[in-house]
Amino acid sequence: MEMAEREEGSEESPPEVEIPEAVVETARRARRVVAVTGAGVSAESGVPTFRDAMTGLWARFRAEDLATPEAFARDPATVWAWYVWRRRLLEGVRPNPAHEALAEMSSLYPEFALVTQNVDGLHQRAGSTDVIELHGNLARDRCEVECGSWPGRTDEEGPPPCPACGRRLRPDVVWFGELLPSGALMTAFEAAEQCDLLLSIGTSGLVEPAASIPRVAHASGATVVVVNPEPSGPPGERMIHLRGPAGIVLPALLTRIREG
Ligand code: BJW
């Protein structure tokens, strides 16, 4: 896919993106659509991805060393500080055109499932409802012994005690080695098995079980469209890669679908 050069002095108008006719046709014909999103969909909002933006704390720690129950047990203060930093960062960001396009797309289809690995809540802030959150949400804490969840706190010295039992609070997110919420996971895989079109947006596809969702959709007969500026696997039958930032590609796709 090619993007036209921006003209001098035309910063206001978005760059033109060519969406292949085959994608437009498939997206117009589809009735059941699943969008699976990862950190890349929020990159243009200024939220760092996990594996390709290494600034601040990201430069000093690997996600795999912080997003584990073992890391929290070993060094709760560091893990807590990482999440406080990320919560603060979210206070200053807004949904971008990719989130907005997905929120609008849902109204075009009889069945539309938005499945996200992200914990930033930006899809909801863009107007999406019934978002299937596979990895939890940074806006919440929960008790480490599961006695409840509360609004996420940004105490500098953490982790704070659970208001109910006094044990530690932790962010209500899914760490490596932990089970994903079973209802969300089941809904996501069922939707993938039944969809005509699956959009895989801004994810490296390295983390299971989320990474299997597009594969299940493809094996069940759906067309899979990957939206990512970086190369992905080889194209194949019903497997199309739209190379570009989600904030440019998705609004362009939405415009083309609506033209029909
Ligand atoms: C753009 C862009 C732009 C940039 N536009 N795009 C089977 C095989 C092997 C291992 C396993 C397996 N099954 C389970 C495992 C173990 C493990 C796993 O997957 N490990 C692999 C890494 C090897 N999975 C788990 O432990 C899961 N639990 C589980 O399966 O329980 C049962 C079980 C346990 C153990 C063994 C077997 C079974 C839990 C996974 C939890 C993941 N948690 C995290 C942290 C969440 C909380 C937090 O935010 O802190 O979730 S890790 C992190 O990775 C986060 C993300 O949601 C997740 C995925 O990352 P994502 O979104 O893809 O981001 P990136 O950075 O990787 O990619 C960004 C992409 O965007 C890039 O491609 C860019 O190019 C692109 N991009 N700008 C569009 N503008």
Short mmCIF file of N, CA and C in Angstrom, two decimals, residues 6-162:
data_model
loop_
_atom_site.label_atom_id
_atom_site.label_comp_id
_atom_site.label_asym_id
_atom_site.label_seq_id
_atom_site.Cartn_x
_atom_site.Cartn_y
_atom_site.Cartn_z
N ARG A 6 2.74 14.22 1.57
CA ARG A 6 1.98 15.40 1.95
C ARG A 6 2.47 16.60 1.15
N GLU A 7 1.53 17.43 0.72
CA GLU A 7 1.94 18.63 0.00
C GLU A 7 2.40 19.68 0.98
N GLU A 8 3.32 20.52 0.52
CA GLU A 8 3.81 21.62 1.33
C GLU A 8 2.64 22.43 1.88
N GLY A 9 2.63 22.72 3.17
CA GLY A 9 1.60 23.58 3.74
C GLY A 9 0.24 22.93 3.89
N SER A 10 0.15 21.61 3.76
CA SER A 10 -1.17 20.97 3.86
C SER A 10 -1.24 20.04 5.07
N GLU A 11 -0.63 20.49 6.19
CA GLU A 11 -0.58 19.65 7.39
C GLU A 11 -1.96 19.25 7.88
N GLU A 12 -2.97 20.07 7.60
CA GLU A 12 -4.30 19.81 8.12
C GLU A 12 -4.95 18.58 7.49
N SER A 13 -4.69 18.35 6.20
CA SER A 13 -5.38 17.25 5.52
C SER A 13 -4.59 15.95 5.69
N PRO A 14 -5.28 14.86 6.01
CA PRO A 14 -4.58 13.61 6.22
C PRO A 14 -3.99 13.09 4.91
N PRO A 15 -2.88 12.34 4.97
CA PRO A 15 -2.32 11.80 3.74
C PRO A 15 -3.29 10.81 3.11
N GLU A 16 -3.26 10.75 1.80
CA GLU A 16 -4.15 9.81 1.12
C GLU A 16 -3.58 8.41 1.20
N VAL A 17 -4.45 7.46 1.38
CA VAL A 17 -4.02 6.07 1.50
C VAL A 17 -4.80 5.25 0.48
N GLU A 18 -4.09 4.40 -0.18
CA GLU A 18 -4.77 3.55 -1.16
C GLU A 18 -5.13 2.23 -0.50
N ILE A 19 -6.43 1.98 -0.38
CA ILE A 19 -6.87 0.70 0.20
C ILE A 19 -7.19 -0.23 -0.98
N PRO A 20 -6.56 -1.40 -1.03
CA PRO A 20 -6.81 -2.29 -2.17
C PRO A 20 -8.28 -2.62 -2.33
N GLU A 21 -8.71 -2.70 -3.58
CA GLU A 21 -10.12 -2.94 -3.90
C GLU A 21 -10.62 -4.23 -3.24
N ALA A 22 -9.76 -5.23 -3.19
CA ALA A 22 -10.18 -6.52 -2.60
C ALA A 22 -10.56 -6.34 -1.13
N VAL A 23 -9.85 -5.47 -0.44
CA VAL A 23 -10.16 -5.23 0.98
C VAL A 23 -11.47 -4.46 1.10
N VAL A 24 -11.63 -3.47 0.24
CA VAL A 24 -12.85 -2.66 0.28
C VAL A 24 -14.07 -3.55 0.03
N GLU A 25 -13.97 -4.39 -0.99
CA GLU A 25 -15.09 -5.28 -1.33
C GLU A 25 -15.41 -6.24 -0.18
N THR A 26 -14.36 -6.84 0.38
CA THR A 26 -14.56 -7.77 1.49
C THR A 26 -15.21 -7.05 2.67
N ALA A 27 -14.72 -5.86 2.95
CA ALA A 27 -15.25 -5.11 4.10
C ALA A 27 -16.69 -4.67 3.86
N ARG A 28 -17.03 -4.42 2.60
CA ARG A 28 -18.43 -4.03 2.31
C ARG A 28 -19.37 -5.22 2.40
N ARG A 29 -18.88 -6.36 1.96
CA ARG A 29 -19.75 -7.55 1.95
C ARG A 29 -19.90 -8.17 3.34
N ALA A 30 -18.90 -7.96 4.20
CA ALA A 30 -18.87 -8.65 5.49
C ALA A 30 -20.09 -8.29 6.34
N ARG A 31 -20.53 -9.24 7.11
CA ARG A 31 -21.63 -9.02 8.05
C ARG A 31 -21.14 -9.17 9.48
N ARG A 32 -20.19 -10.11 9.64
CA ARG A 32 -19.66 -10.35 11.00
C ARG A 32 -18.17 -10.01 11.00
N VAL A 33 -17.85 -8.99 11.77
CA VAL A 33 -16.48 -8.47 11.75
C VAL A 33 -15.90 -8.49 13.17
N VAL A 34 -14.63 -8.89 13.24
CA VAL A 34 -13.91 -8.82 14.51
C VAL A 34 -12.68 -7.94 14.30
N ALA A 35 -12.45 -7.02 15.22
CA ALA A 35 -11.20 -6.25 15.22
C ALA A 35 -10.43 -6.62 16.47
N VAL A 36 -9.18 -7.04 16.28
CA VAL A 36 -8.31 -7.35 17.43
C VAL A 36 -7.23 -6.28 17.46
N THR A 37 -7.13 -5.58 18.57
CA THR A 37 -6.14 -4.50 18.62
C THR A 37 -5.05 -4.78 19.64
N GLY A 38 -3.87 -4.18 19.35
CA GLY A 38 -2.75 -4.24 20.28
C GLY A 38 -2.20 -2.84 20.48
N ALA A 39 -1.05 -2.78 21.13
CA ALA A 39 -0.50 -1.50 21.56
C ALA A 39 -0.32 -0.51 20.42
N GLY A 40 -0.10 -1.00 19.19
CA GLY A 40 0.14 -0.10 18.06
C GLY A 40 -1.04 0.81 17.76
N VAL A 41 -2.26 0.38 18.15
CA VAL A 41 -3.43 1.23 17.84
C VAL A 41 -3.40 2.50 18.71
N SER A 42 -2.68 2.44 19.82
CA SER A 42 -2.60 3.61 20.69
C SER A 42 -1.29 4.38 20.52
N ALA A 43 -0.42 3.89 19.63
CA ALA A 43 0.90 4.52 19.48
C ALA A 43 0.76 5.99 19.05
N GLU A 44 -0.19 6.24 18.14
CA GLU A 44 -0.35 7.62 17.67
C GLU A 44 -1.02 8.53 18.69
N SER A 45 -1.49 7.95 19.79
CA SER A 45 -1.97 8.77 20.91
C SER A 45 -0.82 9.15 21.84
N GLY A 46 0.35 8.52 21.61
CA GLY A 46 1.50 8.79 22.46
C GLY A 46 1.70 7.75 23.54
N VAL A 47 0.99 6.62 23.44
CA VAL A 47 1.17 5.54 24.42
C VAL A 47 2.27 4.61 23.87
N PRO A 48 3.34 4.38 24.62
CA PRO A 48 4.40 3.54 24.09
C PRO A 48 3.93 2.11 23.88
N THR A 49 4.39 1.48 22.80
CA THR A 49 4.10 0.06 22.61
C THR A 49 5.03 -0.74 23.52
N PHE A 50 4.86 -2.04 23.52
CA PHE A 50 5.71 -2.86 24.38
C PHE A 50 7.07 -3.15 23.76
N ARG A 51 7.05 -3.46 22.47
CA ARG A 51 8.27 -4.05 21.90
C ARG A 51 8.97 -3.18 20.89
N ASP A 52 8.44 -1.98 20.59
CA ASP A 52 9.22 -1.15 19.67
C ASP A 52 9.39 0.30 20.09
N ALA A 53 8.93 0.67 21.26
CA ALA A 53 9.20 2.03 21.72
C ALA A 53 9.88 1.93 23.08
N MET A 54 11.14 2.18 23.11
CA MET A 54 11.88 1.96 24.34
C MET A 54 12.37 3.29 24.93
N THR A 55 11.47 3.96 25.65
CA THR A 55 11.85 5.21 26.29
C THR A 55 11.50 5.12 27.76
N GLY A 56 12.03 6.06 28.56
CA GLY A 56 11.72 6.07 29.99
C GLY A 56 11.96 4.72 30.62
N LEU A 57 10.99 4.29 31.44
CA LEU A 57 11.16 3.01 32.13
C LEU A 57 11.34 1.85 31.15
N TRP A 58 10.73 2.02 29.96
CA TRP A 58 10.82 0.93 28.99
C TRP A 58 12.27 0.65 28.59
N ALA A 59 13.09 1.67 28.67
CA ALA A 59 14.48 1.49 28.27
C ALA A 59 15.25 0.67 29.29
N ARG A 60 14.77 0.66 30.51
CA ARG A 60 15.53 -0.01 31.57
C ARG A 60 15.00 -1.39 31.92
N PHE A 61 13.75 -1.63 31.55
CA PHE A 61 13.15 -2.92 31.92
C PHE A 61 12.48 -3.55 30.71
N ARG A 62 12.45 -4.86 30.66
CA ARG A 62 11.66 -5.54 29.64
C ARG A 62 10.26 -5.76 30.22
N ALA A 63 9.24 -5.63 29.36
CA ALA A 63 7.86 -5.85 29.82
C ALA A 63 7.76 -7.20 30.51
N GLU A 64 8.45 -8.18 29.93
CA GLU A 64 8.37 -9.53 30.50
C GLU A 64 8.93 -9.59 31.92
N ASP A 65 9.82 -8.61 32.26
CA ASP A 65 10.38 -8.62 33.62
C ASP A 65 9.51 -7.86 34.60
N LEU A 66 8.56 -7.09 34.09
CA LEU A 66 7.71 -6.30 34.98
C LEU A 66 6.29 -6.84 35.04
N ALA A 67 5.83 -7.38 33.91
CA ALA A 67 4.43 -7.82 33.83
C ALA A 67 4.33 -9.30 34.18
N THR A 68 4.83 -9.65 35.35
CA THR A 68 4.71 -11.05 35.82
C THR A 68 4.39 -11.04 37.31
N PRO A 69 3.69 -12.06 37.78
CA PRO A 69 3.44 -12.15 39.22
C PRO A 69 4.74 -12.31 39.99
N GLU A 70 5.73 -12.95 39.38
CA GLU A 70 7.02 -13.15 40.06
C GLU A 70 7.72 -11.80 40.29
N ALA A 71 7.65 -10.92 39.27
CA ALA A 71 8.27 -9.60 39.42
C ALA A 71 7.59 -8.82 40.55
N PHE A 72 6.27 -8.93 40.64
CA PHE A 72 5.53 -8.21 41.68
C PHE A 72 5.89 -8.77 43.06
N ALA A 73 6.04 -10.08 43.14
CA ALA A 73 6.40 -10.68 44.43
C ALA A 73 7.83 -10.28 44.84
N ARG A 74 8.71 -10.21 43.84
CA ARG A 74 10.13 -9.93 44.10
C ARG A 74 10.35 -8.46 44.44
N ASP A 75 9.68 -7.58 43.66
CA ASP A 75 9.94 -6.14 43.81
C ASP A 75 8.65 -5.36 43.56
N PRO A 76 7.71 -5.45 44.52
CA PRO A 76 6.41 -4.81 44.31
C PRO A 76 6.51 -3.31 44.08
N ALA A 77 7.47 -2.65 44.73
CA ALA A 77 7.55 -1.19 44.60
C ALA A 77 7.90 -0.79 43.17
N THR A 78 8.82 -1.52 42.55
CA THR A 78 9.21 -1.18 41.17
C THR A 78 8.07 -1.43 40.20
N VAL A 79 7.41 -2.57 40.36
CA VAL A 79 6.29 -2.88 39.46
C VAL A 79 5.18 -1.85 39.65
N TRP A 80 4.89 -1.54 40.92
CA TRP A 80 3.84 -0.55 41.19
C TRP A 80 4.22 0.79 40.55
N ALA A 81 5.47 1.20 40.69
CA ALA A 81 5.91 2.49 40.14
C ALA A 81 5.75 2.52 38.63
N TRP A 82 6.00 1.39 38.00
CA TRP A 82 5.86 1.31 36.53
C TRP A 82 4.41 1.56 36.13
N TYR A 83 3.49 0.98 36.89
CA TYR A 83 2.08 1.17 36.56
C TYR A 83 1.60 2.57 36.91
N VAL A 84 2.11 3.15 37.99
CA VAL A 84 1.76 4.53 38.32
C VAL A 84 2.21 5.45 37.19
N TRP A 85 3.42 5.21 36.71
CA TRP A 85 3.95 6.00 35.59
C TRP A 85 3.03 5.88 34.37
N ARG A 86 2.58 4.69 34.10
CA ARG A 86 1.73 4.48 32.93
C ARG A 86 0.34 5.10 33.13
N ARG A 87 -0.19 5.03 34.34
CA ARG A 87 -1.48 5.68 34.61
C ARG A 87 -1.37 7.19 34.41
N ARG A 88 -0.29 7.75 34.89
CA ARG A 88 -0.10 9.20 34.75
C ARG A 88 0.00 9.56 33.28
N LEU A 89 0.71 8.74 32.55
CA LEU A 89 0.87 8.99 31.11
C LEU A 89 -0.49 9.00 30.41
N LEU A 90 -1.36 8.09 30.83
CA LEU A 90 -2.69 8.01 30.19
C LEU A 90 -3.55 9.23 30.46
N GLU A 91 -3.28 9.89 31.60
CA GLU A 91 -4.08 11.09 31.91
C GLU A 91 -3.89 12.17 30.84
N GLY A 92 -2.75 12.14 30.17
CA GLY A 92 -2.45 13.20 29.21
C GLY A 92 -2.64 12.80 27.75
N VAL A 93 -3.27 11.66 27.50
CA VAL A 93 -3.42 11.26 26.08
C VAL A 93 -4.90 11.18 25.71
N ARG A 94 -5.13 11.16 24.43
CA ARG A 94 -6.51 11.09 23.92
C ARG A 94 -6.59 10.00 22.87
N PRO A 95 -7.81 9.49 22.62
CA PRO A 95 -7.97 8.53 21.52
C PRO A 95 -7.55 9.19 20.21
N ASN A 96 -7.09 8.39 19.28
CA ASN A 96 -6.65 8.92 17.98
C ASN A 96 -7.63 8.46 16.88
N PRO A 97 -7.40 8.88 15.65
CA PRO A 97 -8.36 8.53 14.57
C PRO A 97 -8.56 7.02 14.39
N ALA A 98 -7.61 6.21 14.80
CA ALA A 98 -7.81 4.76 14.69
C ALA A 98 -8.89 4.29 15.66
N HIS A 99 -8.80 4.74 16.91
CA HIS A 99 -9.84 4.39 17.89
C HIS A 99 -11.21 4.89 17.40
N GLU A 100 -11.20 6.12 16.87
CA GLU A 100 -12.48 6.72 16.44
C GLU A 100 -13.07 5.96 15.26
N ALA A 101 -12.22 5.57 14.32
CA ALA A 101 -12.71 4.83 13.15
C ALA A 101 -13.32 3.49 13.58
N LEU A 102 -12.69 2.83 14.54
CA LEU A 102 -13.22 1.54 15.00
C LEU A 102 -14.56 1.74 15.70
N ALA A 103 -14.68 2.80 16.47
CA ALA A 103 -15.96 3.07 17.15
C ALA A 103 -17.06 3.29 16.12
N GLU A 104 -16.72 3.98 15.03
CA GLU A 104 -17.73 4.23 13.99
C GLU A 104 -18.03 2.98 13.19
N MET A 105 -17.01 2.18 12.96
CA MET A 105 -17.18 0.97 12.14
C MET A 105 -18.21 0.02 12.76
N SER A 106 -18.26 0.00 14.07
CA SER A 106 -19.14 -0.97 14.74
C SER A 106 -20.60 -0.78 14.31
N SER A 107 -20.97 0.47 13.98
CA SER A 107 -22.37 0.72 13.62
C SER A 107 -22.68 0.29 12.18
N LEU A 108 -21.66 -0.09 11.43
CA LEU A 108 -21.88 -0.47 10.03
C LEU A 108 -22.24 -1.94 9.87
N TYR A 109 -22.04 -2.71 10.92
CA TYR A 109 -22.19 -4.16 10.80
C TYR A 109 -23.22 -4.71 11.78
N PRO A 110 -23.96 -5.75 11.34
CA PRO A 110 -24.90 -6.39 12.28
C PRO A 110 -24.17 -6.98 13.48
N GLU A 111 -22.97 -7.52 13.23
CA GLU A 111 -22.17 -8.05 14.35
C GLU A 111 -20.76 -7.51 14.23
N PHE A 112 -20.32 -6.86 15.28
CA PHE A 112 -18.97 -6.29 15.30
C PHE A 112 -18.40 -6.49 16.70
N ALA A 113 -17.30 -7.23 16.78
CA ALA A 113 -16.67 -7.45 18.09
C ALA A 113 -15.32 -6.75 18.12
N LEU A 114 -15.13 -5.90 19.11
CA LEU A 114 -13.84 -5.23 19.28
C LEU A 114 -13.12 -5.90 20.45
N VAL A 115 -12.05 -6.59 20.10
CA VAL A 115 -11.27 -7.34 21.10
C VAL A 115 -9.95 -6.62 21.28
N THR A 116 -9.62 -6.24 22.49
CA THR A 116 -8.35 -5.52 22.66
C THR A 116 -7.45 -6.20 23.69
N GLN A 117 -6.15 -6.14 23.38
CA GLN A 117 -5.15 -6.57 24.36
C GLN A 117 -4.75 -5.38 25.22
N ASN A 118 -5.20 -4.19 24.84
CA ASN A 118 -4.73 -2.99 25.52
C ASN A 118 -5.46 -2.78 26.85
N VAL A 119 -4.75 -2.12 27.74
CA VAL A 119 -5.31 -1.87 29.07
C VAL A 119 -5.55 -0.37 29.27
N ASP A 120 -5.48 0.41 28.16
CA ASP A 120 -5.49 1.87 28.31
C ASP A 120 -6.87 2.51 28.27
N GLY A 121 -7.91 1.74 27.93
CA GLY A 121 -9.28 2.29 27.93
C GLY A 121 -9.55 3.28 26.82
N LEU A 122 -8.65 3.41 25.84
CA LEU A 122 -8.84 4.44 24.81
C LEU A 122 -9.95 4.09 23.84
N HIS A 123 -10.22 2.80 23.62
CA HIS A 123 -11.36 2.46 22.75
C HIS A 123 -12.66 2.97 23.37
N GLN A 124 -12.82 2.75 24.65
CA GLN A 124 -14.05 3.20 25.33
C GLN A 124 -14.13 4.72 25.28
N ARG A 125 -12.99 5.37 25.48
CA ARG A 125 -13.01 6.84 25.46
C ARG A 125 -13.35 7.37 24.07
N ALA A 126 -13.11 6.56 23.03
CA ALA A 126 -13.45 6.97 21.66
C ALA A 126 -14.92 6.66 21.34
N GLY A 127 -15.60 5.99 22.25
CA GLY A 127 -17.03 5.72 22.03
C GLY A 127 -17.37 4.27 21.78
N SER A 128 -16.38 3.37 21.74
CA SER A 128 -16.70 1.95 21.56
C SER A 128 -17.35 1.41 22.83
N THR A 129 -18.35 0.56 22.61
CA THR A 129 -19.01 -0.07 23.75
C THR A 129 -18.76 -1.57 23.67
N ASP A 130 -19.01 -2.27 24.73
CA ASP A 130 -18.86 -3.74 24.78
C ASP A 130 -17.47 -4.18 24.33
N VAL A 131 -16.46 -3.42 24.69
CA VAL A 131 -15.09 -3.79 24.30
C VAL A 131 -14.68 -5.04 25.07
N ILE A 132 -14.15 -6.01 24.34
CA ILE A 132 -13.71 -7.26 24.99
C ILE A 132 -12.25 -7.08 25.39
N GLU A 133 -12.03 -6.92 26.68
CA GLU A 133 -10.68 -6.64 27.18
C GLU A 133 -10.03 -7.94 27.63
N LEU A 134 -8.98 -8.33 26.90
CA LEU A 134 -8.34 -9.62 27.21
C LEU A 134 -7.33 -9.51 28.35
N HIS A 135 -6.71 -8.34 28.49
CA HIS A 135 -5.62 -8.21 29.45
C HIS A 135 -5.93 -7.24 30.58
N GLY A 136 -7.24 -7.00 30.82
CA GLY A 136 -7.62 -6.16 31.95
C GLY A 136 -7.64 -4.69 31.59
N ASN A 137 -7.58 -3.85 32.63
CA ASN A 137 -7.66 -2.40 32.39
C ASN A 137 -6.89 -1.67 33.49
N LEU A 138 -6.05 -0.76 33.05
CA LEU A 138 -5.20 0.00 33.99
C LEU A 138 -6.01 0.91 34.91
N ALA A 139 -7.26 1.15 34.56
CA ALA A 139 -8.08 2.06 35.37
C ALA A 139 -8.49 1.42 36.69
N ARG A 140 -8.20 0.13 36.84
CA ARG A 140 -8.61 -0.57 38.07
C ARG A 140 -7.41 -1.17 38.79
N ASP A 141 -7.54 -1.25 40.11
CA ASP A 141 -6.68 -2.12 40.92
C ASP A 141 -7.53 -3.28 41.38
N ARG A 142 -6.87 -4.35 41.80
CA ARG A 142 -7.62 -5.39 42.49
C ARG A 142 -6.77 -5.95 43.61
N CYS A 143 -7.47 -6.56 44.55
CA CYS A 143 -6.77 -7.16 45.68
C CYS A 143 -5.99 -8.36 45.19
N GLU A 144 -4.77 -8.55 45.69
CA GLU A 144 -3.99 -9.68 45.20
C GLU A 144 -4.56 -11.02 45.66
N VAL A 145 -5.46 -10.98 46.67
CA VAL A 145 -6.14 -12.23 47.02
C VAL A 145 -7.59 -12.23 46.54
N GLU A 146 -7.86 -11.38 45.55
CA GLU A 146 -9.13 -11.45 44.81
C GLU A 146 -10.35 -11.05 45.61
N CYS A 147 -10.24 -10.16 46.62
CA CYS A 147 -11.48 -9.84 47.32
C CYS A 147 -12.21 -8.65 46.71
N GLY A 148 -11.74 -8.09 45.62
CA GLY A 148 -12.50 -7.05 44.93
C GLY A 148 -11.61 -6.16 44.09
N SER A 149 -12.25 -5.27 43.34
CA SER A 149 -11.46 -4.32 42.55
C SER A 149 -11.92 -2.90 42.82
N TRP A 150 -11.00 -1.97 42.63
CA TRP A 150 -11.21 -0.56 42.96
C TRP A 150 -10.61 0.31 41.86
N PRO A 151 -11.02 1.59 41.83
CA PRO A 151 -10.38 2.50 40.86
C PRO A 151 -8.87 2.51 41.05
N GLY A 152 -8.14 2.54 39.95
CA GLY A 152 -6.68 2.51 40.01
C GLY A 152 -6.11 3.72 40.73
N ARG A 153 -5.13 3.48 41.59
CA ARG A 153 -4.54 4.57 42.37
C ARG A 153 -3.17 4.94 41.84
N THR A 154 -2.76 6.16 42.16
CA THR A 154 -1.45 6.60 41.68
C THR A 154 -0.56 7.00 42.86
N ASP A 155 -0.73 6.33 43.99
CA ASP A 155 0.12 6.60 45.15
C ASP A 155 1.58 6.38 44.77
N GLU A 156 2.41 7.31 45.15
CA GLU A 156 3.84 7.18 44.85
C GLU A 156 4.43 5.96 45.55
N GLU A 157 4.11 5.85 46.83
CA GLU A 157 4.67 4.74 47.61
C GLU A 157 3.68 3.59 47.53
N GLY A 158 4.00 2.60 46.83
CA GLY A 158 3.03 1.53 46.67
C GLY A 158 3.66 0.18 46.83
N PRO A 159 2.87 -0.85 46.67
CA PRO A 159 1.44 -0.82 46.44
C PRO A 159 0.66 -0.58 47.74
N PRO A 160 -0.49 0.14 47.63
CA PRO A 160 -1.28 0.40 48.83
C PRO A 160 -2.03 -0.84 49.29
N PRO A 161 -2.53 -0.83 50.53
CA PRO A 161 -3.27 -2.00 51.01
C PRO A 161 -4.68 -2.06 50.45
N CYS A 162 -5.19 -3.28 50.31
CA CYS A 162 -6.57 -3.48 49.89
C CYS A 162 -7.50 -2.90 50.96
#
